[in-house]
């Protein structure tokens, strides 16, 4: 391996956007598949971060994600002891080319134009971590010489949903010379690729010097590059978060980095990667893992089987029992159950679109909803009431807020709470309770060293999550700007404007 320029670093760039609808009902918009613990104690996002930690000259990771997931990103990083270089927040999804363009600029700005960027989607699985690191280290030599490196996987099955990369015959070096990109072939052609040593799956992982990628983007996608540059220049810095300028970013062409650069550049190489890579794109991914019994079933959670073969079963809350069935996907969560044939797993995406048209809440979030201060989960609800279990992390506190249409009753079941209610502030311990009237300004805080758990009973004419106005929030979440008036129930506290919908940010 050749000597590298002293001080040059490799910056892991993790693309953490995406909805992962094919893994519904476990995956939801507010917690998509990359943040789920599917096969281990860590989420796919966390595993992506951890596997890059053993690389030489590795810098802190740079994350490109979406605004609604910002606290989930930071919390999952904190859970594995990692601090980000920065968390770039996209106002909306524009495919991977704008994300890579902005990340390459940011890598050059913070680490120098010749710094190496290792771009990795957050929703892939890799079982052989050492083989992954060896391949990346070898690719660094190629990237430092000025080539853009894509990582290729030798096909093990005729996948028609993957892109492929065809290479010229090997010339003795580790990196292969790319001949052509092939997009999603039919089954017959895909079958021939399985036995072809010169054709690889396109993994969607790339490595490049920041200046080289920026040069190609400037030449091949000048308009996209101009808008991406403006989105970064006009970005709002909020601690570790970097909020891109919405107008400039939305003006970027929505296109993949494959189409924008990889298929058009004249300095592309492929590094073979034999590390147990898999794209966790659908529930059939579980079917490729080792079976849990002699009948080919793959199960997780509380599952009982009788005369059942080759099924994928995932239980989250309750006992799931199957008898006399085969080739099914069964996924149980607290608020939804999916039953599908394995051969029809890809259609789950269309099923989710159908649910979206019906405005079903099961598409948006799971019963447990995570917030920067902890989580809440629905226990029961009716036309004029809703019961939630709320858990507040030690030292955390909710925003100072009020509601126009609902009152709240709080019962402490574990820990100690400091409650602010209008002008009063008082402490509650286990088995104590309080009442928050409609229009009352209030806040909940956990001053202790253990999680605070309480039961909240809401009652009123409207219980939607958008009935919230924030006066103060330590996490910087958006709220309406208060104006003077008596509507809060306290004449010394200003009344708010009509609040903007805050479904993803309420409580």
Short mmCIF file of C-alpha atoms in Angstrom, two decimals:
data_model
loop_
_atom_site.label_atom_id
_atom_site.label_comp_id
_atom_site.label_asym_id
_atom_site.label_seq_id
_atom_site.Cartn_x
_atom_site.Cartn_y
_atom_site.Cartn_z
CA UNK A 1 0.00 0.00 0.00
CA UNK A 2 1.51 3.36 -0.99
CA UNK A 3 2.38 6.08 1.49
CA UNK A 4 -0.26 8.74 1.89
CA UNK A 5 0.12 12.48 2.14
CA UNK A 6 0.66 13.34 5.84
CA UNK A 7 -2.42 14.80 7.46
CA UNK A 8 -4.83 13.74 4.74
CA UNK A 9 -7.96 12.25 6.28
CA UNK A 10 -10.87 10.11 5.22
CA UNK A 11 -14.26 11.55 6.17
CA UNK A 12 -17.15 9.06 6.43
CA UNK A 13 -20.19 10.68 4.78
CA UNK A 14 -23.33 8.80 5.78
CA UNK A 15 -26.46 9.34 3.68
CA UNK A 16 -29.21 8.88 6.25
CA UNK A 17 -32.27 10.10 4.36
CA UNK A 18 -34.95 7.90 2.82
CA UNK A 19 -38.22 6.43 3.99
CA UNK A 20 -37.73 2.66 3.69
CA UNK A 21 -41.39 2.01 2.93
CA UNK A 22 -40.79 -1.60 1.88
CA UNK A 23 -40.11 -2.46 5.53
CA UNK A 24 -43.48 -1.15 6.72
CA UNK A 25 -45.03 -1.53 9.30
CA UNK A 26 -41.77 -1.64 11.27
CA UNK A 27 -40.41 1.29 9.26
CA UNK A 28 -42.36 4.56 9.39
CA UNK A 29 -41.74 8.08 8.11
CA UNK A 30 -40.74 9.26 11.57
CA UNK A 31 -38.43 6.26 12.08
CA UNK A 32 -37.41 4.76 8.74
CA UNK A 33 -35.48 1.54 8.30
CA UNK A 34 -31.99 2.99 8.71
CA UNK A 35 -32.78 3.79 12.35
CA UNK A 36 -34.21 0.35 13.18
CA UNK A 37 -32.45 -2.46 15.07
CA UNK A 38 -33.28 -5.18 12.58
CA UNK A 39 -30.64 -7.83 13.20
CA UNK A 40 -28.58 -6.63 16.17
CA UNK A 41 -28.60 -4.26 19.14
CA UNK A 42 -27.55 -1.44 16.82
CA UNK A 43 -29.53 0.21 14.05
CA UNK A 44 -28.33 0.05 10.43
CA UNK A 45 -27.29 3.69 10.77
CA UNK A 46 -25.23 2.96 13.88
CA UNK A 47 -23.61 -0.09 12.25
CA UNK A 48 -22.63 2.06 9.26
CA UNK A 49 -20.91 4.52 11.59
CA UNK A 50 -19.18 1.85 13.66
CA UNK A 51 -17.71 -0.07 10.73
CA UNK A 52 -15.85 3.02 9.49
CA UNK A 53 -14.33 3.72 12.91
CA UNK A 54 -11.32 1.43 12.44
CA UNK A 55 -10.06 3.09 9.26
CA UNK A 56 -6.71 4.85 9.31
CA UNK A 57 -6.74 8.67 9.48
CA UNK A 58 -10.50 8.63 9.89
CA UNK A 59 -12.22 11.88 10.86
CA UNK A 60 -15.51 12.35 12.67
CA UNK A 61 -18.43 11.30 10.45
CA UNK A 62 -20.49 13.75 8.44
CA UNK A 63 -24.21 12.96 8.22
CA UNK A 64 -26.66 14.01 5.51
CA UNK A 65 -30.19 13.53 6.79
CA UNK A 66 -33.63 15.09 6.87
CA UNK A 67 -35.01 17.69 9.24
CA UNK A 68 -37.62 15.44 10.95
CA UNK A 69 -34.92 12.90 11.91
CA UNK A 70 -32.35 15.33 13.32
CA UNK A 71 -32.80 14.40 16.98
CA UNK A 72 -32.98 10.69 16.14
CA UNK A 73 -29.65 11.01 14.33
CA UNK A 74 -27.94 12.83 17.19
CA UNK A 75 -29.42 10.51 19.82
CA UNK A 76 -28.32 7.34 18.02
CA UNK A 77 -24.82 8.77 17.59
CA UNK A 78 -24.65 9.67 21.27
CA UNK A 79 -25.75 6.13 22.20
CA UNK A 80 -22.62 4.66 20.54
CA UNK A 81 -20.29 7.41 21.79
CA UNK A 82 -19.75 9.25 18.50
CA UNK A 83 -19.80 12.97 17.83
CA UNK A 84 -20.50 14.16 14.28
CA UNK A 85 -18.33 16.45 12.22
CA UNK A 86 -21.67 18.00 11.30
CA UNK A 87 -25.23 16.92 10.54
CA UNK A 88 -26.39 18.38 7.24
CA UNK A 89 -30.19 18.67 7.12
CA UNK A 90 -31.98 18.53 3.77
CA UNK A 91 -35.31 20.41 3.65
CA UNK A 92 -36.61 17.70 1.29
CA UNK A 93 -35.28 14.68 -0.58
CA UNK A 94 -33.56 15.48 -3.90
CA UNK A 95 -31.84 12.11 -4.52
CA UNK A 96 -28.13 11.57 -3.94
CA UNK A 97 -26.37 14.00 -6.33
CA UNK A 98 -27.26 17.20 -4.40
CA UNK A 99 -26.39 15.45 -1.13
CA UNK A 100 -22.97 14.38 -2.44
CA UNK A 101 -22.33 17.82 -3.95
CA UNK A 102 -22.94 19.54 -0.63
CA UNK A 103 -21.03 16.93 1.37
CA UNK A 104 -18.01 17.23 -0.96
CA UNK A 105 -18.02 21.01 -0.48
CA UNK A 106 -18.25 20.63 3.28
CA UNK A 107 -15.43 18.05 3.37
CA UNK A 108 -13.22 20.43 1.34
CA UNK A 109 -14.12 23.38 3.57
CA UNK A 110 -13.41 21.60 6.84
CA UNK A 111 -10.57 19.22 5.94
CA UNK A 112 -9.00 20.59 2.76
CA UNK A 113 -9.75 20.03 -0.94
CA UNK A 114 -7.70 16.81 -1.14
CA UNK A 115 -9.40 15.16 1.83
CA UNK A 116 -11.00 11.79 1.07
CA UNK A 117 -14.77 11.35 1.35
CA UNK A 118 -16.19 7.86 1.90
CA UNK A 119 -19.88 8.02 0.97
CA UNK A 120 -22.06 5.27 2.46
CA UNK A 121 -25.84 4.81 2.52
CA UNK A 122 -27.08 4.20 6.06
CA UNK A 123 -29.38 1.30 5.18
CA UNK A 124 -26.92 -1.38 4.04
CA UNK A 125 -25.75 -4.44 5.96
CA UNK A 126 -22.12 -5.67 5.93
CA UNK A 127 -21.19 -8.75 7.93
CA UNK A 128 -17.39 -8.89 7.44
CA UNK A 129 -16.14 -5.63 8.93
CA UNK A 130 -12.43 -6.43 8.48
CA UNK A 131 -12.91 -7.17 4.76
CA UNK A 132 -14.77 -3.89 4.41
CA UNK A 133 -11.93 -1.94 6.00
CA UNK A 134 -9.30 -3.68 3.87
CA UNK A 135 -11.22 -2.77 0.69
CA UNK A 136 -11.62 0.85 1.78
CA UNK A 137 -7.92 1.17 2.67
CA UNK A 138 -7.03 -0.15 -0.79
CA UNK A 139 -9.49 2.25 -2.40
CA UNK A 140 -7.86 5.19 -0.60
CA UNK A 141 -4.73 4.74 -2.68
CA UNK A 142 -6.80 4.89 -5.86
CA UNK A 143 -8.82 7.86 -4.65
CA UNK A 144 -5.73 9.80 -3.62
CA UNK A 145 -4.40 9.37 -7.16
CA UNK A 146 -7.46 11.24 -8.44
CA UNK A 147 -9.92 8.51 -9.45
CA UNK A 148 -13.48 8.25 -8.16
CA UNK A 149 -13.96 4.77 -6.70
CA UNK A 150 -17.21 2.84 -6.60
CA UNK A 151 -17.45 -0.37 -4.59
CA UNK A 152 -18.79 -3.41 -6.47
CA UNK A 153 -20.30 -6.61 -5.10
CA UNK A 154 -20.00 -9.93 -6.90
CA UNK A 155 -23.63 -10.98 -7.59
CA UNK A 156 -24.90 -14.03 -5.70
CA UNK A 157 -28.40 -14.05 -7.20
CA UNK A 158 -30.12 -12.58 -10.29
CA UNK A 159 -31.39 -9.31 -8.78
CA UNK A 160 -33.49 -7.28 -11.21
CA UNK A 161 -33.90 -4.38 -8.80
CA UNK A 162 -30.18 -3.54 -8.54
CA UNK A 163 -27.91 -1.53 -10.79
CA UNK A 164 -24.82 -3.29 -12.16
CA UNK A 165 -21.31 -2.21 -13.16
CA UNK A 166 -19.53 -4.01 -15.99
CA UNK A 167 -15.72 -3.92 -15.88
CA UNK A 168 -12.94 -4.59 -18.36
CA UNK A 169 -10.84 -7.72 -17.79
CA UNK A 170 -8.54 -7.44 -14.80
CA UNK A 171 -5.12 -5.92 -15.45
CA UNK A 172 -3.43 -7.04 -12.25
CA UNK A 173 -4.27 -4.14 -9.95
CA UNK A 174 -6.83 -4.35 -7.16
CA UNK A 175 -9.13 -1.72 -8.65
CA UNK A 176 -10.99 -2.60 -11.83
CA UNK A 177 -11.48 -0.36 -14.87
CA UNK A 178 -15.17 0.40 -15.40
CA UNK A 179 -16.61 -0.32 -18.84
CA UNK A 180 -20.30 0.56 -18.34
CA UNK A 181 -23.13 0.93 -15.86
CA UNK A 182 -26.20 -1.25 -16.40
CA UNK A 183 -29.52 -0.24 -14.85
CA UNK A 184 -31.86 -2.94 -13.49
CA UNK A 185 -31.64 -5.69 -16.13
CA UNK A 186 -34.38 -8.22 -16.83
CA UNK A 187 -34.26 -11.63 -15.16
CA UNK A 188 -32.59 -13.40 -18.08
CA UNK A 189 -29.72 -10.91 -18.31
CA UNK A 190 -29.36 -10.74 -14.53
CA UNK A 191 -28.94 -14.52 -14.49
CA UNK A 192 -25.91 -14.26 -16.78
CA UNK A 193 -24.30 -11.68 -14.52
CA UNK A 194 -24.19 -14.08 -11.57
CA UNK A 195 -21.52 -16.19 -13.30
CA UNK A 196 -19.67 -13.21 -14.82
CA UNK A 197 -16.54 -12.27 -12.88
CA UNK A 198 -16.41 -8.88 -14.62
CA UNK A 199 -19.90 -7.69 -13.61
CA UNK A 200 -20.76 -6.38 -10.14
CA UNK A 201 -23.69 -5.01 -8.20
CA UNK A 202 -23.49 -1.27 -7.76
CA UNK A 203 -23.31 -0.94 -3.96
CA UNK A 204 -24.01 2.81 -3.89
CA UNK A 205 -20.81 3.39 -1.85
CA UNK A 206 -18.16 5.72 -3.22
CA UNK A 207 -14.77 7.12 -2.29
CA UNK A 208 -13.15 10.21 -3.80
CA UNK A 209 -11.02 13.24 -3.18
CA UNK A 210 -13.32 16.17 -2.50
CA UNK A 211 -11.73 18.38 -5.15
CA UNK A 212 -12.05 15.69 -7.84
CA UNK A 213 -15.77 15.20 -7.22
CA UNK A 214 -16.36 18.95 -7.20
CA UNK A 215 -14.50 19.32 -10.52
CA UNK A 216 -16.70 16.68 -12.18
CA UNK A 217 -19.90 18.17 -10.75
CA UNK A 218 -18.87 21.62 -11.96
CA UNK A 219 -18.30 20.25 -15.47
CA UNK A 220 -21.18 17.78 -15.73
CA UNK A 221 -23.89 19.42 -13.59
CA UNK A 222 -23.09 23.16 -13.42
CA UNK A 223 -26.63 24.27 -12.52
CA UNK A 224 -26.95 21.67 -9.77
CA UNK A 225 -23.52 22.65 -8.45
CA UNK A 226 -24.41 26.33 -8.40
CA UNK A 227 -27.60 25.71 -6.43
CA UNK A 228 -25.85 23.28 -4.07
CA UNK A 229 -23.16 25.87 -3.39
CA UNK A 230 -25.79 28.50 -2.58
CA UNK A 231 -27.64 26.06 -0.32
CA UNK A 232 -24.46 25.58 1.70
CA UNK A 233 -23.34 29.23 1.73
CA UNK A 234 -26.78 30.35 2.97
CA UNK A 235 -27.18 27.44 5.41
CA UNK A 236 -28.20 28.09 9.01
CA UNK A 237 -25.80 26.76 11.65
CA UNK A 238 -27.49 25.38 14.78
CA UNK A 239 -24.88 23.61 16.91
CA UNK A 240 -23.99 20.37 15.14
CA UNK A 241 -26.91 20.87 12.72
CA UNK A 242 -26.44 22.61 9.38
CA UNK A 243 -29.80 23.54 7.86
CA UNK A 244 -29.46 24.01 4.11
CA UNK A 245 -31.09 27.01 2.48
CA UNK A 246 -34.49 25.63 1.35
CA UNK A 247 -34.93 27.69 -1.83
CA UNK A 248 -31.47 26.95 -3.19
CA UNK A 249 -31.61 23.27 -2.28
CA UNK A 250 -35.03 22.75 -3.83
CA UNK A 251 -33.70 24.30 -7.04
CA UNK A 252 -31.17 21.45 -7.32
CA UNK A 253 -32.04 18.88 -9.97
CA UNK A 254 -33.31 15.68 -8.32
CA UNK A 255 -30.91 13.09 -9.72
CA UNK A 256 -28.75 10.28 -8.42
CA UNK A 257 -24.98 10.65 -8.22
CA UNK A 258 -24.76 7.63 -10.55
CA UNK A 259 -26.56 9.44 -13.37
CA UNK A 260 -25.02 12.84 -12.60
CA UNK A 261 -21.36 11.80 -12.37
CA UNK A 262 -20.47 8.11 -12.12
CA UNK A 263 -21.79 7.09 -15.54
CA UNK A 264 -20.29 10.16 -17.24
CA UNK A 265 -16.88 10.74 -15.66
CA UNK A 266 -13.70 9.53 -17.37
CA UNK A 267 -11.91 8.76 -14.11
CA UNK A 268 -13.94 6.02 -12.45
CA UNK A 269 -12.64 2.77 -10.93
CA UNK A 270 -14.33 -0.12 -9.17
CA UNK A 271 -13.02 -1.73 -6.01
CA UNK A 272 -14.43 -5.25 -5.49
CA UNK A 273 -15.95 -5.65 -2.03
CA UNK A 274 -16.40 -9.17 -0.66
CA UNK A 275 -17.65 -8.36 2.84
CA UNK A 276 -21.12 -9.90 3.13
CA UNK A 277 -22.81 -6.79 1.73
CA UNK A 278 -26.59 -6.67 1.34
CA UNK A 279 -29.11 -3.98 0.56
CA UNK A 280 -31.81 -4.09 3.24
CA UNK A 281 -34.46 -3.07 0.75
CA UNK A 282 -37.40 -5.31 1.62
CA UNK A 283 -38.55 -7.96 4.08
CA UNK A 284 -37.04 -10.62 1.83
CA UNK A 285 -33.66 -9.48 3.20
CA UNK A 286 -34.51 -11.50 6.33
CA UNK A 287 -35.04 -14.53 4.09
CA UNK A 288 -31.36 -14.39 3.12
CA UNK A 289 -30.19 -14.69 6.73
CA UNK A 290 -29.51 -18.10 8.33
CA UNK A 291 -32.72 -19.94 9.21
CA UNK A 292 -33.77 -20.19 12.84
CA UNK A 293 -35.10 -23.74 12.56
CA UNK A 294 -34.86 -26.81 10.36
CA UNK A 295 -37.95 -25.73 8.42
CA UNK A 296 -36.39 -22.59 6.95
CA UNK A 297 -38.26 -20.08 9.10
CA UNK A 298 -36.69 -16.77 10.12
CA UNK A 299 -38.24 -15.30 13.25
CA UNK A 300 -37.75 -12.48 15.70
CA UNK A 301 -39.73 -11.80 18.86
CA UNK A 302 -42.47 -13.94 20.44
CA UNK A 303 -43.25 -16.41 17.63
CA UNK A 304 -44.69 -19.95 17.73
CA UNK A 305 -44.85 -22.16 14.62
CA UNK A 306 -46.60 -25.43 13.81
CA UNK A 307 -46.25 -27.16 10.43
CA UNK A 308 -44.98 -23.86 9.01
CA UNK A 309 -42.06 -23.60 6.56
CA UNK A 310 -39.97 -20.87 4.94
CA UNK A 311 -41.73 -17.96 6.64
CA UNK A 312 -40.36 -14.59 7.78
CA UNK A 313 -42.04 -13.57 11.05
CA UNK A 314 -41.31 -10.44 13.11
CA UNK A 315 -43.17 -9.85 16.37
CA UNK A 316 -42.81 -6.55 18.23
CA UNK A 317 -45.39 -6.72 21.02
CA UNK A 318 -47.55 -9.83 21.01
CA UNK A 319 -47.40 -13.55 20.44
CA UNK A 320 -47.60 -14.38 16.73
CA UNK A 321 -48.54 -17.99 15.91
CA UNK A 322 -48.49 -19.57 12.44
CA UNK A 323 -49.88 -23.00 11.56
CA UNK A 324 -49.78 -24.86 8.28
CA UNK A 325 -48.55 -21.99 6.10
CA UNK A 326 -45.47 -21.38 3.97
CA UNK A 327 -43.61 -18.56 2.21
CA UNK A 328 -45.30 -15.78 4.17
CA UNK A 329 -44.01 -12.50 5.59
CA UNK A 330 -45.78 -11.65 8.86
CA UNK A 331 -44.82 -8.46 10.69
CA UNK A 332 -46.63 -7.43 13.88
CA UNK A 333 -46.39 -4.03 15.57
CA UNK A 334 -48.55 -2.42 18.24
CA UNK A 335 -50.81 -0.68 15.71
CA UNK A 336 -50.52 -2.67 12.46
CA UNK A 337 -49.99 -6.19 11.11
CA UNK A 338 -48.62 -7.02 7.66
CA UNK A 339 -49.24 -10.39 5.99
CA UNK A 340 -47.74 -10.80 2.53
CA UNK A 341 -46.45 -13.55 0.29
CA UNK A 342 -42.67 -13.53 0.02
CA UNK A 343 -42.86 -13.36 -3.77
CA UNK A 344 -44.87 -10.14 -3.47
CA UNK A 345 -42.64 -8.36 -0.92
CA UNK A 346 -41.81 -5.45 -3.23
CA UNK A 347 -45.49 -4.46 -3.41
CA UNK A 348 -45.41 -3.30 0.23
CA UNK A 349 -44.27 0.06 -1.15
CA UNK A 350 -47.50 0.35 -3.18
CA UNK A 351 -49.50 -0.69 -0.12
CA UNK A 352 -47.96 2.18 1.85
CA UNK A 353 -48.88 4.61 -0.95
CA UNK A 354 -52.46 3.36 -0.70
CA UNK A 355 -52.43 4.03 3.04
CA UNK A 356 -51.00 7.50 2.40
CA UNK A 357 -53.90 8.32 0.07
CA UNK A 358 -56.25 7.28 2.87
CA UNK A 359 -54.27 9.53 5.27
CA UNK A 360 -53.74 6.67 7.68
CA UNK A 361 -51.57 7.67 10.68
CA UNK A 362 -49.86 4.26 10.65
CA UNK A 363 -47.73 5.48 7.72
CA UNK A 364 -46.31 8.42 9.64
CA UNK A 365 -45.25 7.05 12.99
CA UNK A 366 -45.27 4.02 15.22
CA UNK A 367 -47.10 3.83 18.51
CA UNK A 368 -43.89 4.87 20.27
CA UNK A 369 -42.70 8.28 19.08
CA UNK A 370 -39.18 9.45 19.92
CA UNK A 371 -38.33 13.01 20.90
CA UNK A 372 -35.02 14.64 21.94
CA UNK A 373 -36.12 14.48 25.59
CA UNK A 374 -37.29 10.83 25.50
CA UNK A 375 -40.40 9.24 24.01
CA UNK A 376 -44.14 8.86 24.32
CA UNK A 377 -46.47 6.09 23.23
CA UNK A 378 -50.23 5.93 22.88
CA UNK A 379 -52.01 3.59 25.26
CA UNK A 380 -55.69 4.26 24.53
CA UNK A 381 -57.76 6.88 22.73
CA UNK A 382 -61.34 7.84 21.95
CA UNK A 383 -63.31 10.74 20.46
CA UNK A 384 -62.58 13.13 23.36
CA UNK A 385 -59.68 11.53 25.24
CA UNK A 386 -56.22 10.06 24.72
CA UNK A 387 -53.92 8.28 27.16
CA UNK A 388 -50.14 8.27 26.73
CA UNK A 389 -47.15 6.85 28.52
CA UNK A 390 -44.37 9.46 28.62
CA UNK A 391 -40.71 8.83 29.46
CA UNK A 392 -38.34 11.77 30.03
CA UNK A 393 -34.58 11.18 30.10
CA UNK A 394 -32.56 12.29 33.16
CA UNK A 395 -31.84 16.01 32.98
CA UNK A 396 -34.18 16.56 30.04
CA UNK A 397 -37.23 18.79 29.83
CA UNK A 398 -40.08 19.42 27.44
CA UNK A 399 -40.74 22.81 25.88
CA UNK A 400 -42.64 25.55 27.69
CA UNK A 401 -45.95 25.22 25.85
CA UNK A 402 -49.71 25.53 25.86
CA UNK A 403 -52.71 23.96 24.12
CA UNK A 404 -55.86 25.70 22.91
CA UNK A 405 -58.20 22.71 22.91
CA UNK A 406 -57.10 20.09 25.44
CA UNK A 407 -56.45 19.68 29.14
CA UNK A 408 -53.94 17.20 30.56
CA UNK A 409 -53.73 15.07 33.71
CA UNK A 410 -50.28 13.79 34.74
CA UNK A 411 -49.69 10.84 37.08
CA UNK A 412 -46.06 10.10 38.04
CA UNK A 413 -45.25 6.38 38.13
CA UNK A 414 -41.43 6.53 38.35
CA UNK A 415 -38.91 9.23 39.19
CA UNK A 416 -39.35 12.87 40.12
CA UNK A 417 -40.79 15.72 38.05
CA UNK A 418 -40.53 19.49 38.20
CA UNK A 419 -43.80 20.91 36.85
CA UNK A 420 -44.21 24.48 35.66
CA UNK A 421 -47.85 25.57 35.43
CA UNK A 422 -48.43 29.24 34.67
CA UNK A 423 -46.73 31.13 37.55
CA UNK A 424 -46.23 28.06 39.75
CA UNK A 425 -43.35 25.59 39.84
CA UNK A 426 -43.53 22.50 42.02
CA UNK A 427 -42.16 18.98 42.38
CA UNK A 428 -44.05 15.70 42.00
CA UNK A 429 -42.89 12.25 43.11
CA UNK A 430 -44.16 8.72 42.44
CA UNK A 431 -47.93 8.23 42.84
CA UNK A 432 -48.58 11.99 42.80
CA UNK A 433 -50.51 13.83 40.08
CA UNK A 434 -51.46 17.23 38.72
CA UNK A 435 -53.88 18.85 36.28
CA UNK A 436 -53.01 21.19 33.37
CA UNK A 437 -56.11 23.22 32.29
CA UNK A 438 -56.80 24.25 28.71
CA UNK A 439 -54.75 27.34 27.84
CA UNK A 440 -52.35 26.93 30.74
CA UNK A 441 -48.65 27.51 30.02
CA UNK A 442 -46.74 24.47 31.26
CA UNK A 443 -43.52 22.51 31.22
CA UNK A 444 -42.31 19.11 32.48
CA UNK A 445 -38.72 18.47 33.59
CA UNK A 446 -36.78 15.50 34.95
CA UNK A 447 -34.21 16.71 37.53
CA UNK A 448 -33.27 13.19 38.62
CA UNK A 449 -30.76 10.53 37.62
CA UNK A 450 -33.31 7.93 36.48
CA UNK A 451 -35.91 8.12 33.71
CA UNK A 452 -39.12 9.92 34.63
CA UNK A 453 -42.21 7.95 33.63
CA UNK A 454 -45.76 9.24 33.80
CA UNK A 455 -49.22 8.57 32.45
CA UNK A 456 -50.83 11.49 30.65
CA UNK A 457 -54.59 11.62 30.07
CA UNK A 458 -55.65 14.25 27.53
CA UNK A 459 -59.26 15.40 27.27
CA UNK A 460 -60.90 18.00 25.06
CA UNK A 461 -62.65 18.74 21.80
CA UNK A 462 -59.50 18.39 19.68
CA UNK A 463 -56.52 16.16 20.46
CA UNK A 464 -54.38 16.62 17.34
CA UNK A 465 -50.62 16.93 17.75
CA UNK A 466 -50.69 20.30 15.96
CA UNK A 467 -52.48 21.92 18.93
CA UNK A 468 -49.25 23.12 20.48
CA UNK A 469 -47.53 26.48 20.84
CA UNK A 470 -43.98 26.68 22.20
CA UNK A 471 -42.72 29.67 24.16
CA UNK A 472 -39.28 28.23 24.91
CA UNK A 473 -37.52 25.07 23.80
CA UNK A 474 -33.96 24.00 24.58
CA UNK A 475 -33.89 21.80 21.47
CA UNK A 476 -34.59 24.63 19.01
CA UNK A 477 -37.83 23.22 17.64
CA UNK A 478 -40.09 25.55 15.68
CA UNK A 479 -43.09 27.16 17.34
CA UNK A 480 -45.41 30.08 16.84
CA UNK A 481 -44.24 33.53 17.89
CA UNK A 482 -46.14 34.75 20.96
CA UNK A 483 -48.07 38.03 20.90
CA UNK A 484 -49.60 39.93 23.84
CA UNK A 485 -53.02 38.84 25.02
CA UNK A 486 -54.91 36.98 27.72
CA UNK A 487 -55.56 33.67 25.92
CA UNK A 488 -52.99 31.62 27.82
CA UNK A 489 -54.95 31.76 31.07
CA UNK A 490 -52.30 34.05 32.60
CA UNK A 491 -52.46 37.79 31.78
CA UNK A 492 -48.70 38.10 32.31
CA UNK A 493 -47.93 35.47 29.67
CA UNK A 494 -48.34 36.59 26.04
CA UNK A 495 -50.88 34.81 23.86
CA UNK A 496 -49.61 33.03 20.72
CA UNK A 497 -50.52 33.33 17.10
CA UNK A 498 -52.36 30.44 15.50
CA UNK A 499 -49.78 27.64 15.62
CA UNK A 500 -48.37 26.01 12.52
CA UNK A 501 -49.00 22.26 12.20
CA UNK A 502 -46.40 20.43 14.23
CA UNK A 503 -47.26 16.77 13.87
CA UNK A 504 -43.63 15.66 13.72
CA UNK A 505 -42.47 17.95 16.49
CA UNK A 506 -45.24 18.07 19.07
CA UNK A 507 -45.22 17.32 22.81
#
